Short mmCIF file of C-alpha atoms in Angstrom, two decimals:
data_model
loop_
_atom_site.label_atom_id
_atom_site.label_comp_id
_atom_site.label_asym_id
_atom_site.label_seq_id
_atom_site.Cartn_x
_atom_site.Cartn_y
_atom_site.Cartn_z
CA MET A 161 0.00 0.00 0.00
CA ARG A 162 2.73 2.42 1.01
CA THR A 163 4.88 1.31 -1.88
CA LEU A 164 1.99 1.94 -4.25
CA LEU A 165 1.42 5.36 -2.74
CA ALA A 166 5.08 6.16 -3.09
CA ALA A 167 5.17 4.98 -6.67
CA ILE A 168 2.22 7.17 -7.61
CA THR A 169 3.71 10.16 -5.85
CA LEU A 170 7.07 9.56 -7.43
CA LEU A 171 5.56 9.26 -10.87
CA THR A 172 3.65 12.45 -10.33
CA LEU A 173 6.74 14.23 -9.10
CA THR A 174 9.05 13.09 -11.84
CA ALA A 175 6.43 13.68 -14.50
CA SER A 176 5.45 17.12 -13.28
CA PRO A 177 7.42 19.82 -15.08
CA ALA A 178 5.97 22.49 -12.82
CA LEU A 179 7.52 20.97 -9.70
CA ALA A 180 10.75 20.17 -11.37
CA ALA A 181 10.99 23.59 -12.87
CA ALA A 182 10.74 25.16 -9.43
CA GLU A 183 14.28 24.07 -8.70
CA GLY A 184 15.35 25.14 -12.09
CA GLY A 185 16.14 21.64 -13.28
CA LYS A 186 14.82 18.15 -13.59
CA VAL A 187 14.61 16.30 -10.31
CA ASN A 188 15.00 12.57 -10.60
CA LEU A 189 14.57 10.82 -7.28
CA LEU A 190 15.89 7.57 -8.68
CA GLU A 191 19.14 9.02 -9.92
CA PRO A 192 22.08 7.44 -8.08
CA HIS A 193 24.86 9.60 -6.80
CA ALA A 194 28.34 8.09 -6.69
CA GLY A 195 29.59 10.32 -3.88
CA LEU A 196 26.68 9.39 -1.63
CA ILE A 197 27.17 5.71 -2.41
CA PHE A 198 30.81 6.05 -1.43
CA TRP A 199 29.91 7.88 1.78
CA THR A 200 27.25 5.32 2.67
CA ILE A 201 29.73 2.47 2.26
CA VAL A 202 32.38 4.24 4.32
CA VAL A 203 30.05 5.43 7.09
CA PHE A 204 28.24 2.12 7.35
CA THR A 205 31.42 0.06 7.34
CA VAL A 206 33.07 2.23 9.97
CA THR A 207 29.89 2.10 12.07
CA LEU A 208 29.78 -1.69 11.68
CA LEU A 209 33.42 -2.10 12.70
CA ILE A 210 33.13 0.20 15.70
CA LEU A 211 29.86 -1.25 16.91
CA ARG A 212 31.03 -4.83 16.42
CA LYS A 213 34.13 -4.25 18.51
CA PHE A 214 32.85 -1.85 21.15
CA ALA A 215 29.09 -2.38 21.34
CA TRP A 216 27.67 -5.70 20.11
CA GLY A 217 30.54 -7.73 21.51
CA PRO A 218 30.45 -6.28 25.04
CA ILE A 219 26.64 -6.08 25.20
CA LEU A 220 25.99 -9.61 23.96
CA GLY A 221 28.95 -10.82 26.00
CA ALA A 222 27.49 -9.28 29.15
CA VAL A 223 24.10 -10.79 28.37
CA GLN A 224 25.63 -14.17 27.73
CA ALA A 225 27.68 -13.95 30.92
CA ARG A 226 24.51 -13.09 32.80
CA GLU A 227 22.62 -15.97 31.21
CA GLN A 228 25.55 -18.26 31.98
CA ALA A 229 25.60 -17.09 35.60
CA LEU A 230 21.86 -17.73 35.79
CA THR A 231 22.21 -21.20 34.30
CA ASP A 232 25.09 -21.94 36.65
CA ALA A 233 23.10 -20.73 39.64
CA MET A 234 20.18 -22.88 38.60
CA ALA A 235 22.42 -25.90 38.12
CA ALA A 236 24.06 -25.25 41.51
CA ALA A 237 20.64 -24.96 43.14
CA GLU A 238 19.57 -28.20 41.48
CA ARG A 239 22.77 -29.89 42.63
CA ASP A 240 22.36 -28.56 46.17
CA ARG A 241 18.77 -29.72 46.26
CA ASN A 242 19.74 -33.19 45.09
CA GLU A 243 22.52 -33.27 47.64
CA ALA A 244 20.15 -32.17 50.38
CA ALA A 245 17.65 -34.81 49.34
CA LYS A 246 20.41 -37.39 49.39
CA LEU A 247 21.53 -36.22 52.82
CA VAL A 248 17.99 -36.35 54.14
CA ALA A 249 17.60 -39.86 52.77
CA GLU A 250 20.90 -40.84 54.36
CA GLN A 251 19.83 -39.28 57.63
CA LYS A 252 16.54 -41.11 57.47
CA ALA A 253 18.32 -44.38 56.79
CA ALA A 254 20.68 -43.71 59.71
CA ILE A 255 17.76 -42.98 62.01
CA GLU A 256 16.05 -46.14 60.82
CA THR A 257 19.18 -48.17 61.50
CA ALA A 258 19.58 -46.61 64.91
CA ARG A 259 15.98 -47.33 65.73
CA ASN A 260 16.33 -50.95 64.61
CA GLU A 261 19.49 -51.30 66.63
CA ALA A 262 17.84 -49.83 69.70
CA GLN A 263 14.90 -52.18 69.18
CA ARG A 264 17.30 -55.08 68.92
CA TYR A 265 19.20 -54.01 72.03
CA ILE A 266 15.99 -53.71 73.97
CA ALA A 267 14.85 -57.12 72.78
CA GLU A 268 18.22 -58.57 73.55
CA GLY A 269 18.21 -57.01 77.00
CA ARG A 270 14.76 -58.30 77.64
CA ALA A 271 15.76 -61.78 76.52
CA THR A 272 18.88 -61.67 78.65
CA ALA A 273 16.90 -60.50 81.65
CA GLU A 274 14.34 -63.19 81.04
CA SER A 275 16.92 -65.91 80.80
CA MET A 276 18.80 -64.53 83.79
CA ARG A 277 15.68 -64.49 85.85
CA GLY A 278 14.91 -68.06 84.85
CA GLU A 279 18.42 -69.08 85.70
CA MET A 280 18.35 -67.38 89.03
CA LEU A 281 14.99 -68.86 89.81
CA GLU A 282 16.26 -72.28 88.93
CA GLN A 283 19.38 -71.73 90.99
CA THR A 284 17.38 -70.58 93.96
CA ARG A 285 15.05 -73.49 93.64
CA GLN A 286 17.98 -75.83 93.41
CA GLN A 287 19.64 -74.26 96.42
CA GLN A 288 16.42 -74.46 98.29
CA ALA A 289 16.05 -78.08 97.35
CA GLU A 290 19.61 -78.73 98.37
CA LEU A 291 19.12 -77.02 101.70
CA LEU A 292 15.96 -78.93 102.24
CA GLU A 293 17.69 -82.14 101.36
CA ARG A 294 20.55 -81.41 103.68
CA ALA A 295 18.20 -80.48 106.48
CA ARG A 296 16.25 -83.64 105.95
CA LYS A 297 19.43 -85.68 105.94
CA GLU A 298 20.62 -83.99 109.10
CA ILE A 299 17.30 -84.58 110.75
CA GLU A 300 17.44 -88.17 109.66
CA ALA A 301 20.97 -88.53 110.98
CA GLU A 302 20.01 -86.80 114.22
CA LYS A 303 16.99 -89.05 114.51
CA VAL A 304 19.11 -92.15 113.95
CA LYS A 305 21.59 -90.86 116.44
CA ALA A 306 18.83 -90.07 118.93
CA VAL A 307 17.28 -93.48 118.49
CA GLU A 308 20.69 -95.01 118.95
CA GLU A 309 21.22 -92.95 122.05
CA LEU A 310 17.82 -93.75 123.30
CA ARG A 311 18.38 -97.41 122.69
CA ARG A 312 21.69 -97.36 124.50
CA GLU A 313 20.13 -95.52 127.36
CA ALA A 314 17.29 -98.00 127.37
CA VAL A 315 19.70 -100.90 127.42
CA ASP A 316 21.60 -99.33 130.28
CA LEU A 317 18.38 -98.65 132.16
CA ALA A 318 17.06 -102.09 131.47
CA LEU A 319 20.29 -103.63 132.58
CA ALA A 320 20.44 -101.49 135.68
CA GLY A 321 16.80 -102.31 136.42
CA ALA A 322 17.25 -105.96 135.85
CA GLY A 323 20.46 -105.95 137.92
CA LYS A 324 18.60 -104.37 140.78
CA LEU A 325 15.93 -106.98 140.42
CA ILE A 326 18.21 -109.89 140.53
CA GLY A 327 20.60 -108.30 142.94
CA GLN A 328 23.63 -108.63 140.97
CA LYS A 329 25.52 -106.66 138.72
CA LEU A 330 24.76 -107.23 135.11
CA ASP A 331 27.59 -105.77 133.26
CA GLY A 332 28.87 -108.36 130.91
CA ASP A 333 28.81 -108.08 127.24
CA ALA A 334 26.62 -111.12 127.04
CA ASP A 335 23.88 -109.44 128.99
CA ARG A 336 24.01 -106.39 126.99
CA LYS A 337 23.66 -108.37 123.81
CA LEU A 338 20.66 -110.09 125.15
CA VAL A 339 18.82 -106.86 125.86
CA GLU A 340 19.77 -105.48 122.55
CA GLN A 341 18.39 -108.53 120.80
CA TYR A 342 15.21 -108.14 122.66
CA LEU A 343 14.86 -104.48 121.76
CA ALA A 344 15.56 -105.31 118.20
CA SER A 345 12.79 -107.81 118.23
CA LEU A 346 10.40 -105.14 119.45
CA GLY A 347 10.81 -103.36 116.14
CA GLY A 348 13.65 -101.47 114.65
CA LYS A 349 11.88 -98.22 114.54
CA MET B 1175 15.58 28.64 -3.39
CA SER B 1176 15.57 29.61 0.23
CA LEU B 1177 12.72 28.55 2.47
CA ALA B 1178 12.72 31.98 4.10
CA THR B 1179 11.71 33.55 0.82
CA VAL B 1180 8.98 30.96 0.43
CA VAL B 1181 7.52 31.81 3.82
CA ALA B 1182 7.77 35.52 3.15
CA ASP B 1183 6.12 35.45 -0.27
CA SER B 1184 3.03 33.31 0.20
CA THR B 1185 1.39 34.21 -3.10
CA ALA B 1186 4.11 32.71 -5.28
CA LYS B 1187 4.09 29.04 -6.30
CA TYR B 1188 7.01 27.22 -4.79
CA ASP B 1189 7.90 23.60 -4.37
CA ILE B 1190 8.80 22.95 -0.77
CA ILE B 1191 8.43 19.19 -1.02
CA THR B 1192 11.15 18.32 -3.51
CA PRO B 1193 14.00 20.16 -1.75
CA HIS B 1194 12.98 18.51 1.49
CA ILE B 1195 13.04 14.94 0.25
CA THR B 1196 16.00 15.25 -2.08
CA ASN B 1197 19.65 15.60 -1.36
CA GLY B 1198 21.24 19.00 -1.70
CA ASP B 1199 24.04 21.31 -0.65
CA HIS B 1200 21.77 23.45 1.55
CA MET B 1201 20.84 22.63 5.12
CA GLU B 1202 18.66 24.25 7.71
CA ILE B 1203 20.08 24.39 11.20
CA PRO B 1204 18.35 25.54 14.39
CA TRP B 1205 18.72 29.23 15.13
CA ILE B 1206 17.75 31.22 18.22
CA LEU B 1207 16.40 34.23 16.26
CA PRO B 1208 13.15 34.13 14.25
CA PRO B 1209 12.38 32.32 12.03
CA PHE B 1210 14.40 29.95 14.21
CA PHE B 1211 16.33 28.38 11.42
CA LYS B 1212 19.27 29.35 9.37
CA GLU B 1213 20.03 28.07 5.95
CA ILE B 1214 23.65 27.17 5.50
CA THR B 1215 25.42 26.16 2.34
CA LEU B 1216 27.52 23.08 2.64
CA PRO B 1217 31.02 23.19 1.17
CA HIS B 1218 31.55 21.94 -2.33
CA TRP B 1219 34.71 19.98 -2.95
CA GLU B 1220 36.40 19.27 -6.24
CA PRO B 1221 35.45 15.81 -7.52
CA VAL B 1222 38.06 13.13 -7.00
CA GLN B 1223 39.12 11.60 -10.29
CA LEU B 1224 39.20 7.80 -10.13
CA GLY B 1225 40.22 6.94 -13.67
CA PRO B 1226 37.20 7.73 -15.82
CA LEU B 1227 34.96 8.20 -12.75
CA ALA B 1228 34.59 11.62 -11.17
CA LEU B 1229 33.67 11.05 -7.53
CA ASP B 1230 31.99 14.05 -5.95
CA LEU B 1231 32.69 13.61 -2.25
CA SER B 1232 31.16 16.92 -1.19
CA PRO B 1233 29.36 16.64 2.17
CA SER B 1234 25.81 17.07 0.92
CA LYS B 1235 22.81 17.18 3.26
CA HIS B 1236 22.36 13.40 3.29
CA VAL B 1237 26.07 12.83 3.85
CA VAL B 1238 25.83 15.10 6.89
CA PHE B 1239 22.86 13.13 8.17
CA LEU B 1240 24.63 9.83 7.49
CA LEU B 1241 27.54 11.03 9.63
CA LEU B 1242 25.22 12.49 12.26
CA GLY B 1243 23.15 9.30 12.47
CA ALA B 1244 26.23 7.09 12.62
CA SER B 1245 27.83 9.25 15.33
CA LEU B 1246 24.62 9.30 17.34
CA LEU B 1247 24.23 5.55 17.01
CA ILE B 1248 27.83 4.87 17.97
CA LEU B 1249 27.59 7.24 20.94
CA VAL B 1250 24.37 5.66 22.23
CA MET B 1251 25.61 2.11 21.75
CA LEU B 1252 28.92 2.86 23.42
CA LEU B 1253 27.01 4.24 26.41
CA VAL B 1254 24.84 1.13 26.45
CA ALA B 1255 27.93 -1.06 26.22
CA SER B 1256 29.64 0.74 29.08
CA ALA B 1257 26.47 0.45 31.17
CA HIS B 1258 26.54 -3.26 30.45
CA ARG B 1259 30.18 -3.55 31.36
CA ARG B 1260 29.53 -1.78 34.64
CA ALA B 1261 26.46 -3.87 35.36
CA ALA B 1262 28.23 -7.09 34.41
CA ALA B 1263 30.93 -6.32 36.97
CA SER B 1264 28.29 -6.38 39.68
CA GLY B 1265 26.55 -9.36 38.09
CA ALA B 1266 23.25 -7.58 37.48
CA ALA B 1267 21.30 -6.35 34.46
CA PRO B 1268 21.65 -2.67 33.58
CA LYS B 1269 18.74 -0.40 34.35
CA GLY B 1270 16.67 2.04 32.35
CA ALA B 1271 17.46 2.92 28.74
CA SER B 1272 20.38 0.50 28.53
CA ASN B 1273 18.04 -2.31 29.45
CA ALA B 1274 15.55 -1.14 26.82
CA PHE B 1275 18.27 -1.15 24.16
CA GLU B 1276 19.36 -4.57 25.36
CA ALA B 1277 15.79 -5.80 24.96
CA MET B 1278 15.72 -4.47 21.39
CA ILE B 1279 19.12 -5.92 20.55
CA LEU B 1280 18.18 -9.28 22.03
CA TYR B 1281 14.82 -9.30 20.26
CA ILE B 1282 16.44 -8.59 16.89
CA ARG B 1283 19.15 -11.14 17.55
CA ASN B 1284 17.08 -13.95 19.04
CA GLU B 1285 13.77 -13.57 17.22
CA VAL B 1286 14.73 -12.07 13.87
CA ILE B 1287 18.33 -12.90 12.98
CA LEU B 1288 19.20 -16.26 14.49
CA PRO B 1289 16.01 -18.20 13.58
CA ASN B 1290 16.15 -16.99 9.97
CA VAL B 1291 19.87 -17.18 9.33
CA GLY B 1292 20.01 -20.76 10.58
CA HIS B 1293 22.58 -22.74 12.49
CA HIS B 1294 25.85 -21.07 13.43
CA GLY B 1295 24.52 -17.73 12.24
CA GLU B 1296 26.26 -15.76 15.01
CA GLY B 1297 28.75 -14.36 12.51
CA PHE B 1298 25.98 -12.43 10.74
CA VAL B 1299 24.65 -10.84 13.90
CA PRO B 1300 26.95 -7.77 13.92
CA TYR B 1301 26.15 -6.85 10.30
CA LEU B 1302 22.40 -7.31 10.67
CA LEU B 1303 22.22 -5.57 14.06
CA THR B 1304 24.20 -2.65 12.66
CA ALA B 1305 21.94 -2.51 9.60
CA PHE B 1306 18.84 -2.43 11.80
CA PHE B 1307 20.01 0.33 14.12
CA PHE B 1308 21.70 2.29 11.33
CA ILE B 1309 18.53 2.37 9.26
CA LEU B 1310 16.40 3.03 12.33
CA THR B 1311 18.54 5.97 13.39
CA LEU B 1312 18.51 7.50 9.91
CA ASN B 1313 14.74 6.95 9.61
CA LEU B 1314 14.10 8.66 12.94
CA LEU B 1315 16.47 11.53 12.14
CA GLY B 1316 14.13 12.38 9.29
CA LEU B 1317 11.27 12.84 11.75
CA VAL B 1318 12.92 15.30 14.11
CA PRO B 1319 12.73 19.04 13.37
CA TYR B 1320 15.43 20.25 10.97
CA GLY B 1321 16.00 16.61 10.08
CA SER B 1322 16.39 14.95 6.75
CA THR B 1323 15.92 11.31 5.83
CA ALA B 1324 19.09 9.86 4.38
CA THR B 1325 17.25 6.54 3.99
CA GLY B 1326 14.85 8.37 1.69
CA ASN B 1327 17.64 8.58 -0.84
CA ILE B 1328 17.90 5.79 -3.37
CA SER B 1329 21.71 5.94 -3.34
CA VAL B 1330 21.80 5.21 0.38
CA THR B 1331 19.22 2.43 0.33
CA ALA B 1332 20.74 0.90 -2.81
CA THR B 1333 24.13 0.86 -1.12
CA LEU B 1334 22.71 -0.79 1.99
CA ALA B 1335 20.94 -3.31 -0.23
CA LEU B 1336 24.20 -3.87 -2.09
CA LEU B 1337 25.95 -4.60 1.22
CA THR B 1338 23.22 -7.12 2.03
CA PHE B 1339 23.63 -8.60 -1.46
CA ILE B 1340 27.38 -9.01 -0.90
CA THR B 1341 26.79 -10.48 2.56
CA VAL B 1342 24.25 -12.94 1.14
CA GLU B 1343 26.56 -14.09 -1.67
CA ILE B 1344 29.54 -14.44 0.69
CA ALA B 1345 27.33 -16.43 3.05
CA GLY B 1346 26.36 -18.66 0.11
CA VAL B 1347 29.97 -19.30 -0.89
CA ARG B 1348 31.04 -19.97 2.69
CA ALA B 1349 28.14 -22.27 3.47
CA GLN B 1350 28.12 -24.25 0.21
CA GLY B 1351 31.58 -24.02 -1.33
CA TRP B 1352 31.32 -25.16 -4.94
CA GLY B 1353 27.65 -25.86 -4.36
CA TYR B 1354 27.21 -22.09 -4.49
CA LEU B 1355 27.36 -22.34 -8.28
CA ASN B 1356 24.04 -24.19 -8.07
CA THR B 1357 22.43 -20.99 -6.88
CA ILE B 1358 23.43 -19.37 -10.19
CA PHE B 1359 23.43 -22.20 -12.74
CA TYR B 1360 20.40 -24.42 -12.60
CA TRP B 1361 21.41 -28.05 -13.05
CA ASN B 1362 19.02 -30.48 -11.43
CA ASN B 1363 20.38 -34.04 -11.27
CA GLU B 1364 16.98 -35.45 -10.43
CA LEU B 1365 15.61 -34.52 -13.83
CA PRO B 1366 15.86 -36.79 -16.89
CA MET B 1367 19.01 -36.12 -18.92
CA VAL B 1368 17.14 -34.45 -21.79
CA MET B 1369 15.40 -31.99 -19.54
CA ARG B 1370 18.52 -30.77 -17.77
CA PRO B 1371 19.99 -28.51 -20.49
CA LEU B 1372 16.54 -27.23 -21.35
CA LEU B 1373 15.77 -26.22 -17.79
CA PHE B 1374 19.32 -24.95 -17.44
CA VAL B 1375 18.69 -22.50 -20.27
CA ILE B 1376 15.32 -21.44 -18.87
CA MET B 1377 16.08 -21.36 -15.18
CA THR B 1378 19.57 -19.87 -15.08
CA PRO B 1379 18.43 -16.37 -16.07
CA VAL B 1380 15.59 -16.70 -13.58
CA GLU B 1381 18.06 -17.57 -10.82
CA ILE B 1382 20.30 -14.67 -11.72
CA ILE B 1383 17.38 -12.24 -11.92
CA GLY B 1384 16.19 -13.59 -8.57
CA LYS B 1385 19.55 -12.79 -7.03
CA PHE B 1386 19.27 -9.14 -8.02
CA THR B 1387 15.54 -8.77 -7.40
CA LYS B 1388 15.92 -9.28 -3.68
CA PRO B 1389 18.33 -6.41 -2.95
CA PHE B 1390 16.52 -4.29 -5.54
CA ALA B 1391 13.28 -4.80 -3.65
CA LEU B 1392 15.05 -3.99 -0.38
CA ALA B 1393 16.41 -0.73 -1.78
CA ILE B 1394 13.14 0.38 -3.36
CA ARG B 1395 11.02 -0.61 -0.36
CA LEU B 1396 13.05 1.39 2.14
CA PHE B 1397 13.50 4.39 -0.17
CA ALA B 1398 9.84 4.51 -1.23
CA ASN B 1399 8.49 4.12 2.29
CA MET B 1400 10.63 6.85 3.73
CA THR B 1401 10.07 9.22 0.80
CA ALA B 1402 6.34 8.59 0.58
CA GLY B 1403 5.77 9.29 4.23
CA HIS B 1404 7.53 12.62 4.01
CA ILE B 1405 5.67 13.61 0.86
CA VAL B 1406 2.33 12.85 2.52
CA LEU B 1407 3.38 14.75 5.65
CA LEU B 1408 4.50 17.78 3.67
CA ALA B 1409 1.39 17.65 1.51
CA PHE B 1410 -0.83 17.86 4.58
CA MET B 1411 1.28 20.67 6.02
CA GLY B 1412 1.01 22.45 2.67
CA LEU B 1413 -2.77 22.04 2.85
CA PHE B 1414 -2.71 23.74 6.23
CA PHE B 1415 -0.98 26.76 4.76
CA THR B 1416 -3.32 26.70 1.76
CA PHE B 1417 -6.54 26.56 3.80
CA GLY B 1418 -5.40 28.70 6.69
CA LEU B 1419 -7.30 28.67 9.95
CA PRO B 1420 -9.74 27.30 10.95
CA LEU B 1421 -10.17 24.72 8.18
CA GLY B 1422 -6.43 24.03 8.09
CA VAL B 1423 -6.65 22.34 11.49
CA LEU B 1424 -8.02 19.24 9.75
CA PRO B 1425 -4.98 18.59 7.52
CA LEU B 1426 -2.74 19.53 10.44
CA GLY B 1427 -4.43 16.84 12.52
CA MET B 1428 -3.88 14.44 9.66
CA ALA B 1429 -0.23 15.48 9.49
CA LEU B 1430 0.09 14.76 13.20
CA ALA B 1431 -1.49 11.34 12.73
CA ILE B 1432 0.78 10.60 9.77
CA ASN B 1433 3.76 11.65 11.86
CA PHE B 1434 2.89 9.02 14.45
CA LEU B 1435 2.44 6.53 11.64
CA GLU B 1436 5.88 7.54 10.36
CA ILE B 1437 7.44 6.66 13.71
CA LEU B 1438 5.94 3.22 13.36
CA VAL B 1439 7.10 3.01 9.74
CA ALA B 1440 10.63 4.04 10.77
CA PHE B 1441 10.82 1.04 13.10
CA LEU B 1442 8.92 -1.22 10.75
CA GLN B 1443 11.13 -0.55 7.71
CA ALA B 1444 14.34 -1.03 9.69
CA PHE B 1445 12.83 -4.26 11.01
CA ILE B 1446 11.75 -5.45 7.56
CA PHE B 1447 15.14 -4.68 6.03
CA THR B 1448 16.85 -6.71 8.77
CA LEU B 1449 14.30 -9.51 8.65
CA LEU B 1450 14.48 -9.89 4.87
CA SER B 1451 18.28 -9.72 4.89
CA SER B 1452 18.27 -12.51 7.50
CA VAL B 1453 15.82 -14.53 5.43
CA PHE B 1454 17.94 -14.12 2.26
CA ILE B 1455 21.08 -15.17 4.12
CA GLY B 1456 19.22 -18.14 5.60
CA GLN B 1457 17.85 -19.12 2.18
CA ILE B 1458 21.19 -19.20 0.44
CA ARG B 1459 22.82 -21.08 3.31
CA GLU B 1460 20.10 -23.71 3.18
CA ALA B 1461 19.70 -23.87 -0.60
CA HIS B 1462 20.09 -27.42 -1.93
CA HIS B 1463 19.24 -27.92 -5.56
#
């Protein structure tokens, strides 16, 4: 649209002798001018060289450096996060292990206590039984001894009694044996 | 013909449009006394003889604006670059205008140049970025008071298009080596043997014309857009002086609207020149016949 407009205007301008005559000569907008072409090349090239070295390079470099720094920061954050997650997992695992260990120690302690108690109980019972046994044995022995004593005393009494009765002293071994045989016949108990 | 005389003698018929849009050895500069401008005559140098060619290197109006635009652009970009260097030292992005220029530079680089030029196109970024900002600066210089549009001169736009043409062809040679010849001489190995010479004869001129059409279109598009806008602007302003008040307010309003449109066109044409140059470079680097 604009190009069309320009073309029409240009045609009008170049074709209009009245306008052209105002400047005292023909005006041709499309006429190239070597000097201006030369200047354009020089000015543009110099601008390009200066801007490339002192503007585009530093500006794009700064932008790239900033983008790089951003990417680096993001990567570092990602790495840190992963590391933190790993550490947390490790920590969790350690806690789990510790808890299991504690559980095991407690169980072990309980088992040990249980077994110890059983052992002690058994030992006590055994000791008790032993004591009982010993006491019984002692009683038995004392009883036997007492019976023995009693029997001897009885023999002596019987002999003394019988000696009194018959007026003579019964002291011989033969007599004693006799009484003992008699007592034995009464029952050993 | 001095503009002062034109303003003074309003009954006479004068052309104020043609001197404004064409190159010349007169220039108006700001002046503190009424009518607030002063017409100066630029120096005329003897043409330099280069063999048969007489090169007139006189600093005409458009040469002055080329130099002015280039200096302005270099100054601004150096300031932006130093702001970036300072900001980069502290690891932050620059603030304000530098950041705005960075956004423009990055947009042109990342959205216009690199996707169109293709892989490993970083080497073309400086040329295309410079072309964009160079054209943009010159376009905008035509819109400020006392300004003149160097990009409204066919010699300037043709030269810029020529530089793009050279860049495109160099890109073709570098990307394709001997295969570059295929972009000039049409020889399709997929065709039957009989057809190849026939199509070679038909297509080779087409290829060659195609090569020159692209920069030609670039030159004409930029030149015509910049010139046309100024002609329309001046025509409306002329209508204001013709009608006088109060009716002249209408064309003045139109002139204002067109001026805003011209700002858009200034950006748009710089953008289109850069975009199409990128596309042409990308095309020749990808071309496989």
